Amino acid sequence: MNATVLEVRDLRTHFGQAKAVDGVSFSVARGDVLGLVGESGSGKSVTGFSIIGLVDPPGTIVGGQIVFDGRDITRSSREEMRALRGRRMAMIFQDPMMTLNPVLRIDTQMIEAVQAHENVSRMDARARARDALGMVGIPSPDERLQAYPHQFSGGMRQRVVIAIALLHRPDFIIADEPTTALDVTIQAQILAEMQKLVAQNNTSLIWITHDLAVVSRLADRIAVMYAGRIVESGPVSDVLARPLHPYTAGLIDSVPSRNRRGERLRQIPGMAPSVARLPAGCAFAPRCARADAVCAQAVPLLTAGPREHRCVHPLPELRA
Amino acid sequence: MIPSTPVAADVQSSSAGSSGMAPLIELNKISHSFGTRPDLAARLAISFKLAKPAARVQAIDGVSLAVRRGEVLGLVGESGCGKSTLGRIVAGILSPTRGSVSWRGKDMKALPPSERREAKLRVQMIFQNPYASLNPRRKAADIVGEAPRVHGLVDGDLGTFVDQQFRRAGLDPALKHRFPHQFSGGQRQRIGIARALAVQPEFLVCDEAVAALDVSIQAQILNLFMDLRERLNLTYLFISHDLGVVEHISDRVAIMYLGRIVEEAPAEEIFARANHPYTQALLAEVPRIETTKRGFAAIKGELPSPLSPPSGCHFHPRCPHAMPRCRTEAPRLKAVAAGHKSACHLNDAAA
Ligand SMILES: Nc1ncnc2c1ncn2[C@@H]1O[C@H](COP(=O)(O)OP(=O)(O)OP(=O)(O)O)[C@@H](O)[C@H]1O
Ligand SMILES: Nc1ncnc2c1ncn2[C@@H]1O[C@H](COP(=O)(O)OP(=O)(O)OP(=O)(O)O)[C@@H](O)[C@H]1O
Ligand code: SF4
Ligand SMILES: [Mg+2]
Ligand SMILES: [Mg+2]
């Protein structure tokens, strides 16, 4: 087992009443890939922002601890966090325009990103930027470097942001839906680069995605979020083959390829709860076929070997 | 209708011909290129011959495509190949540099202004980047309610109307007074969906409309799209990189590569009998839920650039079957089976 590089303990990040992240715990070992999946609005991005110290006010970390490389960084100053970001850890944001400045050319931005952490000449920095673009499958990188972000397609912007995150070969990367706009061949190219980085550099990844198929091939462990909490986690193949939490099972059943073409897709009934008014017990109970009175009380974290879940009526290990 | 060009026969037999009706929307030999206007420093450099003027991006290259009323046409292709550009042309947001778009059989450009405005309202687009397409200074309720109010589509209370639109897109109406940045990525995408559906369009251009949604909400939205199609005969151009989703929802699928349509066929046909080598490469890479961790493969061959598209078949630098002819001559989109067209020289070699 590799050494733990990141440990998140009982993290709580709230936006006033909205408990976006409410008691999240997990750890990531060096060279490991954690797939973070779950409901839209369940707190995946906010978990990522909390780790790299970029929670937007009025959001604040109201509880818990984030330990990176043995150091508690929960309340590190902005300067300390800035020094960590880029070189040691990087986040690929879900929205590329959170990273890119719309009024600056791509080359200006990438050269700045290189020079922010390394004392290299402009020409060397530019060469690094060009190579990085090539690596993420952007042809004619020399010409493309002169363009502005709006002159790129959605997927090209995403790839520029990935290229920027990879510039310093960081030890730790949080990738938030980094390939949502990429066709499968380019996606495979990017994932191959990521796997190479993990293998050569022992980089750890948190890969936030809705694509269970990608997670199954890329990740070691998977964590499933629902309404601000991790409701299930474990080795990726176990969880996807035999989900214990009914929410996880509902997700897997909604994948189009598990449904008949042209027919209505199976969807989880009901609507996700608002994180501003969460029930005391299992937040999934109002939508769950297995729910009963017990579910209305607080559900502790239950463990079964390498697996953890928060369901008092877990699914039987073997599903039909 | 399409003028008599060599491809016209194919187009008629596969699309307009079978229903006997003019398609709802038809693209006729559309091309679009983007010029990058050099900034001052670049202009100086160019005038002193220190730099070359920036090349033009050939985003769309002679695309003809018809979408019938009530059909879902899936549009798939490589990142940067021109799908969003094509979608914006279909939605009337962008005028093509060449070619024409007709709406219910009439050239858009020839429509009187009032009809053109009406047509524009009937065609709505769900944008790929939800954040950039939502005004950051307006509350979600205004973003969704504004156009229907202005166009007199709301009878009764605007607040109730907006709540309905929110619920339909799987959003909690309690969130409607928030600003876009206070939503998660998938919630923002659903604001874009609610906004487009609120004006009761006839034609919806969905540009990666479900890409940011978890699979359960994705299922809910796709089911909604299918319901609307059944109830209101809504027509869709459905741009997506997710082949599982495209297979599920589309009647027909068009595959694009570097500005050109390279294959077009009924969905079942294309997934069962892909003809074009690019389509085959795509289908081979579709990730499935696996029981063990498995490596991903880097792209073999060279990725072509729309700044200087390769000669002949645009796919030839990556194609495992490329022949000398592929480097010199662009293959035409030709029928290979009923309703199935493909642009690959291999089909001639086989004959
Ligand atoms: N600035 C903010 N103010 C108030 N609430 C916020 C703010 N930012 C996020 N939230 C809320 O916090 C919750 C978690 O958001 P987050 O972006 O982490 O979701 P997510 O899991 O990444 O979802 P998605 O898959 O849709 O991107 C959401 O319910 C969201 O509405
Ligand atoms: N405003 C613009 N100015 C200059 N070039 C542009 C502009 N918009 C798009 N392009 C270029 O046109 C080409 C096609 O872009 P488009 O956005 O249509 O691709 P796409 O198929 O939607 O890709 P993706 O799947 O990544 O979203 C790209 O090479 C892009 O760089
Ligand atoms: S025309 Fe030639 S290069 Fe193009 S796809 Fe067919 S075989 Fe490959
Ligand atoms: Mg998110
Ligand atoms: Mg696009």
Short mmCIF file of N, CA, C and O in Angstrom, two decimals, chain A residues 11 54 166 200 249 270 283:
data_model
loop_
_atom_site.label_atom_id
_atom_site.label_comp_id
_atom_site.label_asym_id
_atom_site.label_seq_id
_atom_site.Cartn_x
_atom_site.Cartn_y
_atom_site.Cartn_z
N LEU A 11 -15.11 16.83 6.30
CA LEU A 11 -15.14 18.18 5.72
C LEU A 11 -16.56 18.73 5.63
O LEU A 11 -17.48 18.04 5.19
N LEU A 54 -9.95 27.26 -2.77
CA LEU A 54 -10.58 28.27 -3.63
C LEU A 54 -12.10 28.26 -3.49
O LEU A 54 -12.82 28.30 -4.49
N LEU A 166 -1.08 20.27 -16.49
CA LEU A 166 0.01 19.29 -16.60
C LEU A 166 1.38 19.94 -16.74
O LEU A 166 2.39 19.25 -16.68
N GLN A 200 4.49 7.34 -14.26
CA GLN A 200 5.87 7.83 -14.26
C GLN A 200 6.18 8.72 -13.06
O GLN A 200 7.27 8.73 -12.53
N ALA A 249 -26.97 2.12 -7.13
CA ALA A 249 -27.63 1.17 -8.04
C ALA A 249 -28.50 1.92 -9.04
O ALA A 249 -28.51 1.59 -10.24
N GLY A 270 -38.48 10.98 -8.40
CA GLY A 270 -38.40 12.12 -7.50
C GLY A 270 -37.25 13.04 -7.83
O GLY A 270 -36.54 12.87 -8.82
N ALA A 283 -30.63 11.16 3.24
CA ALA A 283 -31.18 12.17 2.33
C ALA A 283 -31.83 11.53 1.11
O ALA A 283 -32.60 12.17 0.40
#
